[in-house]
Coordinates of C-alpha atoms in Angstrom, one line a residue:
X1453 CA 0.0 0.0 0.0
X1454 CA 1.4 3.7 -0.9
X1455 CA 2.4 5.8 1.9
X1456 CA 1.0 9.6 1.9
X1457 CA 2.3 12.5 2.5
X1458 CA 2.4 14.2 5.7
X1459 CA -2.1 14.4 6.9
X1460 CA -3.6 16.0 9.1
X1461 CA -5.8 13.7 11.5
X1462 CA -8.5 16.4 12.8
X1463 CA -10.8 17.6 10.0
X1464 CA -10.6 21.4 11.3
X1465 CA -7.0 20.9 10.0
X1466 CA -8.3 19.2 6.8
X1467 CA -11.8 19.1 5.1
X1468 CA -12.5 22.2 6.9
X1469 CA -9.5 24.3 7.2
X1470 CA -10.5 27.1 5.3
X1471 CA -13.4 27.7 7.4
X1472 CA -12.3 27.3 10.9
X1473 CA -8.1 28.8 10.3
X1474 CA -8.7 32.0 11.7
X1475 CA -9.0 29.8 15.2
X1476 CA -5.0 28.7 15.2
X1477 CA -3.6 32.3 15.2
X1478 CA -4.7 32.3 18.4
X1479 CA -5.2 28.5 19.6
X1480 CA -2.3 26.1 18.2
X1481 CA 1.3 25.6 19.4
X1482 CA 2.3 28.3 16.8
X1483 CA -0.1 31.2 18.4
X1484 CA 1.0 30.0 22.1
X1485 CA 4.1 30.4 21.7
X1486 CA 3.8 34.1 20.0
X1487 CA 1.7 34.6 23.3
X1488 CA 4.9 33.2 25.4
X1489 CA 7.3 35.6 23.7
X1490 CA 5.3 38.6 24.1
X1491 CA 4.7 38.2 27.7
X1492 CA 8.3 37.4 28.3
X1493 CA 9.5 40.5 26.3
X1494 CA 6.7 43.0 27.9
X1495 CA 7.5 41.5 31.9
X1496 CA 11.5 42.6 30.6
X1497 CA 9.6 46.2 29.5
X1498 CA 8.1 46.0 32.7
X1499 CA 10.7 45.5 35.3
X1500 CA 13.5 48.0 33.5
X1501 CA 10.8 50.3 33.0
X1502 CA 10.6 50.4 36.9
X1503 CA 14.7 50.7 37.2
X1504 CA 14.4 46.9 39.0
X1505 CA 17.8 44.7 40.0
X1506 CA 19.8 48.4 38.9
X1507 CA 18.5 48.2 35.1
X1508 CA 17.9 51.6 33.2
X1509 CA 15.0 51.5 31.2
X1510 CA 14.9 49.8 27.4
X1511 CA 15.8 52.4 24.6
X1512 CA 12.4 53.3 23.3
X1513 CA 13.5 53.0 19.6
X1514 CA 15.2 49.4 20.7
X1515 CA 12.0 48.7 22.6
X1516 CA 9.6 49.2 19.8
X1517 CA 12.4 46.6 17.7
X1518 CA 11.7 44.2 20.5
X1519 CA 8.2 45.0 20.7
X1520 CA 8.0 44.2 16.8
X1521 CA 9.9 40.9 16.6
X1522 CA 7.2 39.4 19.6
X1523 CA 4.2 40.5 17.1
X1524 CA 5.7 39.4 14.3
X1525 CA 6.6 36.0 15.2
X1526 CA 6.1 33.8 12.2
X1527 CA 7.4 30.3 10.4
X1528 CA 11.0 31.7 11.6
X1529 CA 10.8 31.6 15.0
X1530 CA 8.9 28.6 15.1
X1531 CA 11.5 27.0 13.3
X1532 CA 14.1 28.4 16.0
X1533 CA 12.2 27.4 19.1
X1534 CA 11.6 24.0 17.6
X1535 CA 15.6 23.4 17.4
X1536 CA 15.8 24.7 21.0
X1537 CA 13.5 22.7 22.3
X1538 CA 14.5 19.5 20.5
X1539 CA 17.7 20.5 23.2
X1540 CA 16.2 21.7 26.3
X1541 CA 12.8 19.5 26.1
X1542 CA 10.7 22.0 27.9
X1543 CA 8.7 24.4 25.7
X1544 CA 9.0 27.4 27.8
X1545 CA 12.9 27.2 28.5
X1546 CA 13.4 27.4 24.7
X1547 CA 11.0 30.6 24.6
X1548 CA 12.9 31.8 27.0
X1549 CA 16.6 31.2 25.1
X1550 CA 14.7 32.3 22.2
X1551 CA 13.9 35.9 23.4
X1552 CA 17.3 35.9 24.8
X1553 CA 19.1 35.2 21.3
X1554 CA 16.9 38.1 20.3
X1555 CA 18.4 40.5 23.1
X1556 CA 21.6 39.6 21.9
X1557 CA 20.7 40.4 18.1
X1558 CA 19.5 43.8 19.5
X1559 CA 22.4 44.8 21.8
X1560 CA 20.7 44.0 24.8
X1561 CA 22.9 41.4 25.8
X1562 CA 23.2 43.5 29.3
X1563 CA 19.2 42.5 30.9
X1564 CA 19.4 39.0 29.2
X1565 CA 19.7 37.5 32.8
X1566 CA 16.1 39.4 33.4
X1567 CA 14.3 37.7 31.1
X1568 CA 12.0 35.0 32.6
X1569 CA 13.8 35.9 35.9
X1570 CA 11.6 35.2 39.1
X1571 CA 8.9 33.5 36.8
X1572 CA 7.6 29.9 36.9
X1573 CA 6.5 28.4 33.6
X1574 CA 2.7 28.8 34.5
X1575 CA 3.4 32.7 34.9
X1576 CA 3.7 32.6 31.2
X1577 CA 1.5 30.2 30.5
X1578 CA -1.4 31.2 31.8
X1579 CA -1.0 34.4 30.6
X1580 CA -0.3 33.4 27.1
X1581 CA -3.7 31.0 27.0
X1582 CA -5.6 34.0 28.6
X1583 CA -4.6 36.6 25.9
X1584 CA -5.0 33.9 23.2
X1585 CA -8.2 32.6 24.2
X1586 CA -9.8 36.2 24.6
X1587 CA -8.1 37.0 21.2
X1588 CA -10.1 33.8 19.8
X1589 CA -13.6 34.4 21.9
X1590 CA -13.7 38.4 20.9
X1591 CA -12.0 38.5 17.3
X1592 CA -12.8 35.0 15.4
X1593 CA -15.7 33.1 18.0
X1594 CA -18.1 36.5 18.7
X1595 CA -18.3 37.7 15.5
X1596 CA -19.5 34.5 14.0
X1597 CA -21.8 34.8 16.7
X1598 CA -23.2 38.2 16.0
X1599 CA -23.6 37.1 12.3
X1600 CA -25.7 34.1 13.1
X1601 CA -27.7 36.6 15.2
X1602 CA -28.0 39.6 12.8
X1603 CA -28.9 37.1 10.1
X1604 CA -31.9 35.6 12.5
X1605 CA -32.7 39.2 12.9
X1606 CA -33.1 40.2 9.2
X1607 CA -35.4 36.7 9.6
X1608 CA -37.5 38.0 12.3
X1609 CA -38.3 41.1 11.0
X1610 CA -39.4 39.6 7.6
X1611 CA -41.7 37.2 9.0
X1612 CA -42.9 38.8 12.0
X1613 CA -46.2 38.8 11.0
X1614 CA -46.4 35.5 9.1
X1615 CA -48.7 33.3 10.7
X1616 CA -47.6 29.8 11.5
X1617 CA -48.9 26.8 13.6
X1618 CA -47.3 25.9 16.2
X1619 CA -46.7 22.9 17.6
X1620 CA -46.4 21.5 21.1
X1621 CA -45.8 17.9 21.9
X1622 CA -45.4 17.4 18.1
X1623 CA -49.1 18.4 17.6
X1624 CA -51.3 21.2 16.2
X1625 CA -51.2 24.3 19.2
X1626 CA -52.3 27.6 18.9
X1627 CA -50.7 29.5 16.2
X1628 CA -47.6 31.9 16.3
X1629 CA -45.6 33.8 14.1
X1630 CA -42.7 32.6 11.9
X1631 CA -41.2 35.7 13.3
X1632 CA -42.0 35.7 16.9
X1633 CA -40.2 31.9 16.7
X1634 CA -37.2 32.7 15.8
X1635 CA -37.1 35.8 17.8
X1636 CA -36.6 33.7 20.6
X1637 CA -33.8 32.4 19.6
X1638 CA -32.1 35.6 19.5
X1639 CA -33.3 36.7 22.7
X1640 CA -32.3 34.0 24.0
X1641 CA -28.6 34.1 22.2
X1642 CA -28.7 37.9 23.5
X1643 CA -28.9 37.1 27.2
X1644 CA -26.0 34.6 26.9
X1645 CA -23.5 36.7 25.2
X1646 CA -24.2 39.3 27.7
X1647 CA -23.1 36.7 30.4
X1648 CA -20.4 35.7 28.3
X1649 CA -19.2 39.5 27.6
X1650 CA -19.0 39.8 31.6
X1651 CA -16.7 36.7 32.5
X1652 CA -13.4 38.5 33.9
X1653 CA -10.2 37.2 31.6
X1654 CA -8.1 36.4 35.1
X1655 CA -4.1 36.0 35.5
X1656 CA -1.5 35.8 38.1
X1657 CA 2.7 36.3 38.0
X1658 CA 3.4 35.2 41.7
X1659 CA 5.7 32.5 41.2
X1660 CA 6.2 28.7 42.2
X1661 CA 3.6 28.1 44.7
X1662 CA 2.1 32.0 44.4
X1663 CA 4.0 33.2 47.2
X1664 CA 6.6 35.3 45.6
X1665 CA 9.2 34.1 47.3
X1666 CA 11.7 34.1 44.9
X1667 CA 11.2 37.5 44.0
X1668 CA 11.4 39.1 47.8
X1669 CA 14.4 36.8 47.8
X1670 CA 16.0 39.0 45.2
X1671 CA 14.7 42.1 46.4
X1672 CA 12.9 42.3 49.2
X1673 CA 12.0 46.1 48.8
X1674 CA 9.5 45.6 46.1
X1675 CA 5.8 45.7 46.5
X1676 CA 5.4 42.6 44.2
X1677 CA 2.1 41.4 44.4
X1678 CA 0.9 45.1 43.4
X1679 CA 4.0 44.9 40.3
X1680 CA 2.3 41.9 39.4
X1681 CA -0.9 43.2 39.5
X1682 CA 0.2 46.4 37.3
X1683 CA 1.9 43.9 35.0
X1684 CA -1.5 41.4 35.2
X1685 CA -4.4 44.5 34.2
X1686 CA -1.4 46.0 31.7
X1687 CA -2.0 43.2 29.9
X1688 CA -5.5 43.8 29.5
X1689 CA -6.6 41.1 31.7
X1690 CA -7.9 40.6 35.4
X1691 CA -5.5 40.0 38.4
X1692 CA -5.8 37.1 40.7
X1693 CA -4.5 37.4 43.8
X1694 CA -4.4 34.0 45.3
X1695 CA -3.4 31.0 44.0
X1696 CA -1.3 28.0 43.8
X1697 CA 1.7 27.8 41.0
X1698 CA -1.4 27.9 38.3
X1699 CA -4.1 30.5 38.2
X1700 CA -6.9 28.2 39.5
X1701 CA -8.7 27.6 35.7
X1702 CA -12.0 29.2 36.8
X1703 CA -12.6 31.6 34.6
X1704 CA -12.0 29.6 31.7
X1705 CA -14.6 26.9 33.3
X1706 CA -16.8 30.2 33.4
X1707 CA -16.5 31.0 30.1
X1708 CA -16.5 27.4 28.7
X1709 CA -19.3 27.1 30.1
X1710 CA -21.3 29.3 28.8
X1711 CA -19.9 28.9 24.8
X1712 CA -21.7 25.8 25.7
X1713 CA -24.9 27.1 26.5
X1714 CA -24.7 29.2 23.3
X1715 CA -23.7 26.0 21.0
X1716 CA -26.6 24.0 23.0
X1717 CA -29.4 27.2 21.6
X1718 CA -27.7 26.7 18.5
X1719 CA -28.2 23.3 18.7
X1720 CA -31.8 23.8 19.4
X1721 CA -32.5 26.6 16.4
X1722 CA -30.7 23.9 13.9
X1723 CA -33.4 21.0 15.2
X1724 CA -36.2 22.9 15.1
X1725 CA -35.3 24.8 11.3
X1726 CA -34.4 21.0 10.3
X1727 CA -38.3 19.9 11.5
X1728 CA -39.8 22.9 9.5
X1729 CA -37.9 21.9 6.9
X1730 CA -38.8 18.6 6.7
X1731 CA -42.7 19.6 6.9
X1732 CA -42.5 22.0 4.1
X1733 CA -42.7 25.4 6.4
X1734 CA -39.3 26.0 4.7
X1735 CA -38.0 26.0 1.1
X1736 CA -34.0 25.5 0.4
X1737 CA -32.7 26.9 -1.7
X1738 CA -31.1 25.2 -4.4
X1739 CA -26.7 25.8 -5.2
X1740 CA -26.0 25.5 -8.4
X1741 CA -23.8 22.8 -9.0
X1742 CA -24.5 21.0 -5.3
X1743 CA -25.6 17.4 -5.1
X1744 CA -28.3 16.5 -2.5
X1745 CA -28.0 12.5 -3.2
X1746 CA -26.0 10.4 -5.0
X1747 CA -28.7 8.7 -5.9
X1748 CA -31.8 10.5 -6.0
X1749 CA -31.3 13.6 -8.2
X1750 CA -34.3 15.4 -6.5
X1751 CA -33.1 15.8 -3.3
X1752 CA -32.0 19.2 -1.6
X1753 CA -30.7 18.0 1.8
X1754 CA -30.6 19.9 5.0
X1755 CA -26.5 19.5 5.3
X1756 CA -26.0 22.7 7.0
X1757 CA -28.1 22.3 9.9
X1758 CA -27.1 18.3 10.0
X1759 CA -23.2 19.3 10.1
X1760 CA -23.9 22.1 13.0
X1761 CA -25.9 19.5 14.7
X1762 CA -22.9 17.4 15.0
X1763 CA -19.9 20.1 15.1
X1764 CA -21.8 21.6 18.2
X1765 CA -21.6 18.5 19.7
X1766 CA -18.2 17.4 18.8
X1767 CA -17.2 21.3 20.8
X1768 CA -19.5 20.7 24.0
X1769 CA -18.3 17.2 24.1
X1770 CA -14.8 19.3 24.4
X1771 CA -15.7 22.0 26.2
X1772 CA -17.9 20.4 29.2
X1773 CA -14.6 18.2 29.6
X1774 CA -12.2 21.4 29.4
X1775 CA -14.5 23.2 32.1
X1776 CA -14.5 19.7 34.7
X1777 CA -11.3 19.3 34.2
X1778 CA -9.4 22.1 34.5
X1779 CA -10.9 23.5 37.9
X1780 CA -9.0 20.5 39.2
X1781 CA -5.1 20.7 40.4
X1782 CA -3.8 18.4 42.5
X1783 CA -1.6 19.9 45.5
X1784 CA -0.4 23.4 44.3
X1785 CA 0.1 21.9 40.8
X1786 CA 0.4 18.9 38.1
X1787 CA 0.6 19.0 34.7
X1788 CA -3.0 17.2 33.2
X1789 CA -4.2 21.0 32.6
X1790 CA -0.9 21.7 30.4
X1791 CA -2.3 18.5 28.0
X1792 CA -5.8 19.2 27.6
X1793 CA -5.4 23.0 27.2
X1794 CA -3.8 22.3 23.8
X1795 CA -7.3 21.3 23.0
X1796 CA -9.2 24.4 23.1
X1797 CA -8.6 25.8 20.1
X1798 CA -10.3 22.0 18.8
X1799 CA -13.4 22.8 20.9
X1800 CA -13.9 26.5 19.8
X1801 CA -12.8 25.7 15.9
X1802 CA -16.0 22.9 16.0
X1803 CA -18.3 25.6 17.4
X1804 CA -16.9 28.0 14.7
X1805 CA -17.9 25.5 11.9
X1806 CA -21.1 25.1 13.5
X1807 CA -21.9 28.7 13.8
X1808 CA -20.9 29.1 10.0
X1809 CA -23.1 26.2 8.7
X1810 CA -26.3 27.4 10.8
X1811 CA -25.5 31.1 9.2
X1812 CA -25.1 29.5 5.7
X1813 CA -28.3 27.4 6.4
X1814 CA -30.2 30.5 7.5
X1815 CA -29.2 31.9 3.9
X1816 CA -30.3 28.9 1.8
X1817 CA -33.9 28.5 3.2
X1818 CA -37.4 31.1 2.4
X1819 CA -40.5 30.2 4.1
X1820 CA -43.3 28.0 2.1
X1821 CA -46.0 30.9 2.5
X1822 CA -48.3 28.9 0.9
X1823 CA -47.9 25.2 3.1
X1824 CA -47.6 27.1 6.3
X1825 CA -51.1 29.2 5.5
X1826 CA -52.4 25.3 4.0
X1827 CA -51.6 24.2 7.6
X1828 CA -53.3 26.9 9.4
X1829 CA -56.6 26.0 7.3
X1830 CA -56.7 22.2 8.3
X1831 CA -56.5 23.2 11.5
X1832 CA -59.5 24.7 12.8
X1833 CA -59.9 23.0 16.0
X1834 CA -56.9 25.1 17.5
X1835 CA -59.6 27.9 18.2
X1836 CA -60.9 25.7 21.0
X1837 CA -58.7 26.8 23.3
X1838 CA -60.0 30.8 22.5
X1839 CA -63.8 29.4 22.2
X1840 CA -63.7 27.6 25.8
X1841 CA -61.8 30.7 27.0
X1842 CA -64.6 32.9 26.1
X1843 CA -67.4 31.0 27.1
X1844 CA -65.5 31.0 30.9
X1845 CA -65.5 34.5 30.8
X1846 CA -69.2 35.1 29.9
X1847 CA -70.4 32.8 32.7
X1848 CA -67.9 34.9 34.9
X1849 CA -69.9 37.7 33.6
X1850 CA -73.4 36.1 33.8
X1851 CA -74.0 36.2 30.3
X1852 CA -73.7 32.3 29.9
X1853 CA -75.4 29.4 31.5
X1854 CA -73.0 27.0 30.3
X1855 CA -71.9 24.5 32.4
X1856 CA -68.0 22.9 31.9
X1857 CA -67.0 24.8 28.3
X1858 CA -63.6 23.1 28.5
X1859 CA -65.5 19.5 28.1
X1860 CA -67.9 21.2 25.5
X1861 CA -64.9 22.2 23.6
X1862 CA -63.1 18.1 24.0
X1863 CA -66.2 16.4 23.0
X1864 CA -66.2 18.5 19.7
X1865 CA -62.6 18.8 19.0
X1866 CA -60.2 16.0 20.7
X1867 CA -59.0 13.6 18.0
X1868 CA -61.0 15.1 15.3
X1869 CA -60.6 17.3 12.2
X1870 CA -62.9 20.5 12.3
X1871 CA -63.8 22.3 9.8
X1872 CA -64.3 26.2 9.8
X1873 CA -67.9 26.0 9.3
X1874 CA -68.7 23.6 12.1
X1875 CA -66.9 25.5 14.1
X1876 CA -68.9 28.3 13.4
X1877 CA -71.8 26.5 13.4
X1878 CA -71.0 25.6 17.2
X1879 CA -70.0 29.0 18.0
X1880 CA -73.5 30.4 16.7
X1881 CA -75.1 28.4 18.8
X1882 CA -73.7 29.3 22.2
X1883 CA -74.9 30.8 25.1
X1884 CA -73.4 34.0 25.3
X1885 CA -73.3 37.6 24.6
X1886 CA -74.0 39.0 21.2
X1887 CA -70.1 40.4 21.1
X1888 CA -68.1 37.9 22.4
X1889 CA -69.9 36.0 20.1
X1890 CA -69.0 38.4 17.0
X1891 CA -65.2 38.2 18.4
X1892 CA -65.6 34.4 17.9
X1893 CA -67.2 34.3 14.4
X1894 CA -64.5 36.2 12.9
X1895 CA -61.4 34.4 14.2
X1896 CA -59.4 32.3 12.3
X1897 CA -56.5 30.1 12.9
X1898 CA -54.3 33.1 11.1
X1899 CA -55.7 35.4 13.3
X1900 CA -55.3 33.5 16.5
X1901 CA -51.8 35.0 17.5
X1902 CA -52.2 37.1 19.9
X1903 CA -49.3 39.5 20.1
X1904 CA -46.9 37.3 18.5
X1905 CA -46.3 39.9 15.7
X1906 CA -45.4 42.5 18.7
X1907 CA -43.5 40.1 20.6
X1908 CA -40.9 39.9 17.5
X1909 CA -40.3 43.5 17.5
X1910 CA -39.1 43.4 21.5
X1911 CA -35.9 42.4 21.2
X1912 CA -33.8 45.6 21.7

């Protein structure tokens, strides 16, 4: 048998690579490691800036050259840091020789002995996942977020006023709007992602066991917890004052949590659009050139939704075991969160293919106008509920004599097709006043919505 080349095993990396590679800039060894560098060159900017151990401040124009390199870190470096670490076997010793070989190459050879210097791996470390994972969540993970919403949106307000029957328990239930439906949805996505916006990014930069020992060792003089808490929020990120050698995981459990949630409403819009889909409430709309079976030419399948279906389940699988997991460190530290970390980016690029299948989906489908008003029409026994509804309220008022309307209503309409004219027929012929009687004569299932149309214009 012939050998290939070289393959990636996860399909993020493969089939869908082109979709979901905006995730690894932030979430693969490559975009760690750029996170690594730039916290080890800005805690150098930090301590000289402060005159620390006797060291004047950088050059600014040498600086901005350091600065520059960290950003730019590319195939080069990786390439570098992979030789070094083939050597030292321990990832964040060969970041830190790398940075050093950099000092060198910029004449500042002289602080080279400051770089990592009262650190512990997991100072960089979970600084570097907490910059990279909030560069994924807000710049690649949100936005395909708000364009799943905005596209619902554009939904909603088109068929706000479309009437639809619903259907609870799988059965016929009083009618809705297409619009109010899917409104929901957003509301509901809405209310998450302002949860989600309010989870704190946290870090610490205390040392071994966070007692900064080594650091009062080397200069006792120094308010370091509140130089690591400068260093912490310069970074854009929330301090955390007390911990073992690892920030404790938490907020990343917070947050995973909670991208969960999101996928699992996600999950929920893609069933439901699937179901109308498959009772004709929804068109596709066909792609030129696309194949629905290989066998029966006719077909226009539901892929899009079917593929989010599993992806989102494929990321909470992930992501319910990331946020268990990770809240657990035995003692004041082991290394099982260092392993399954280097997952994330799998767990968020599944949700991100997802997110861009159910926005694709949204964008390939039109409601069937004309099955969905069909459906409404072979449905007139949903106006019971209104019609036994009534009736209580006349006999509240003393305009009815009628005696148990709900059992009125069953004996007419349970397990039985009704037309529109019996059920006017029966409405005539109630006991009760001449304009709740009027009210009744003119509903339809159409007009049975109540304020659903409203309710789809509440969502700001």
């Amino acid at each position: 048998m012939p050998h290939f080349s070289q393959q990636p095993i996860s399909p993020l990396d493969g089939r869908y690579r082109a979709t979901t590679s905006e995730i690894g800039e932030y979430l693969s060894e490559a975009g760690l490691n750029r996170a690594r560098v730039i916290i080890e060159v800005e805690w150098l900017a930090h301590l000289t800036a402060r005159g620390l151990f006797g060291a004047s401040p950088i050059e600014p124009a040498k600086l901005a050259q350091l600065r520059q390199w960290a950003a730019d870190f590319g195939d080069t470096e990786i390439a570098e840091l992979a030789e070094i670490e083939a050597v030292t076997h321990h990832d964040v010793k060969a970041v830190e020789y790398l940075v050093r070989k950099q000092l060198q190459q910029l004449d500042l050879g002289h602080i080279a002995e400051l770089t990592h210097i009262c650190c512990t791996s997991e100072d960089i470390n979970n600084l570097a996942y907490a910059i990279t994972v909030r560069g994924a969540i807000k710049t690649v993970w949100r936005p395909r977020l708000l364009a799943v919403i905005e596209r619902l949106r554009e939904q909603v307000a088109e068929y706000g006023e479309l009437a639809m029957m619903s259907r609870t328990h799988g059965q016929p239930a009083t009618p809705t709007t297409l619009g109010k439906e899917l409104a929901v949805f957003v509301h509901r996505l809405n209310r998450q992602l302002q949860q989600l916006d309010s989870i704190p990014y946290l870090g610490k930069f205390s040392g071994a066991t966070g007692t900064f020992a080594a650091h009062l060792s080397a200069d006792p003089d120094t308010d370091w917890q509140q130089l690591a808490r400068e260093f912490v929020t310069g970074l854009g990120l929330s301090f955390n004052p007390l911990t073992t050698q690892i920030e404790s995981h938490d907020w990343q459990a917070e947050l995973y949590t909670r991208v969960v949630h999101v996928n699992r409403i996600l999950h929920n819009l893609a069933t439901d659009i699937w179901s109308y889909i498959s009772i004709g409430y929804f068109k596709q709309i066909p792609v030129a050139g696309a194949t629905g079976s290989s066998t029966m030419p006719h077909k226009v399948n539901p892929i899009r939704f079917e593929n989010a279906e599993a992806n989102f389940e494929v990321s909470n699988a992930l992501l319910d075991s990331l946020a268990a997991t990770l809240v657990t460190s035995r003692w004041q530290r082991d290394l099982t969160d260092s392993s399954t970390q280097r997952n994330i980016g799998v767990a968020l690029g599944h949700s991100v293919l997802a997110m861009h299948n159910v926005h694709g989906g949204l964008g390939q489908i039109t409601a069937a106008t004309e099955v969905i008003a069909a459906d409404l029409d072979a449905n007139w026994e949903v106006l019971a509920e209104a019609i036994q509804t009534v009736i209580r309220a006349e006999v509240t008022a003393g305009r009815s004599q009628i005696s148990d309307p709900y059992a009125a209503l069953k004996e007419l309409t349970r397990g039985r097709t009704v037309t529109g004219e019996q059920l006017r027929d029966f409405v005539a012929g109630l006991d009760i006043g001449e304009h709740a009687k009027a009210r009744l004569l003119a509903l339809t299932p159409a007009k049975y919505t109540g304020i659903a149309a409203q309710l789809s214009k509440q969502l700001d």
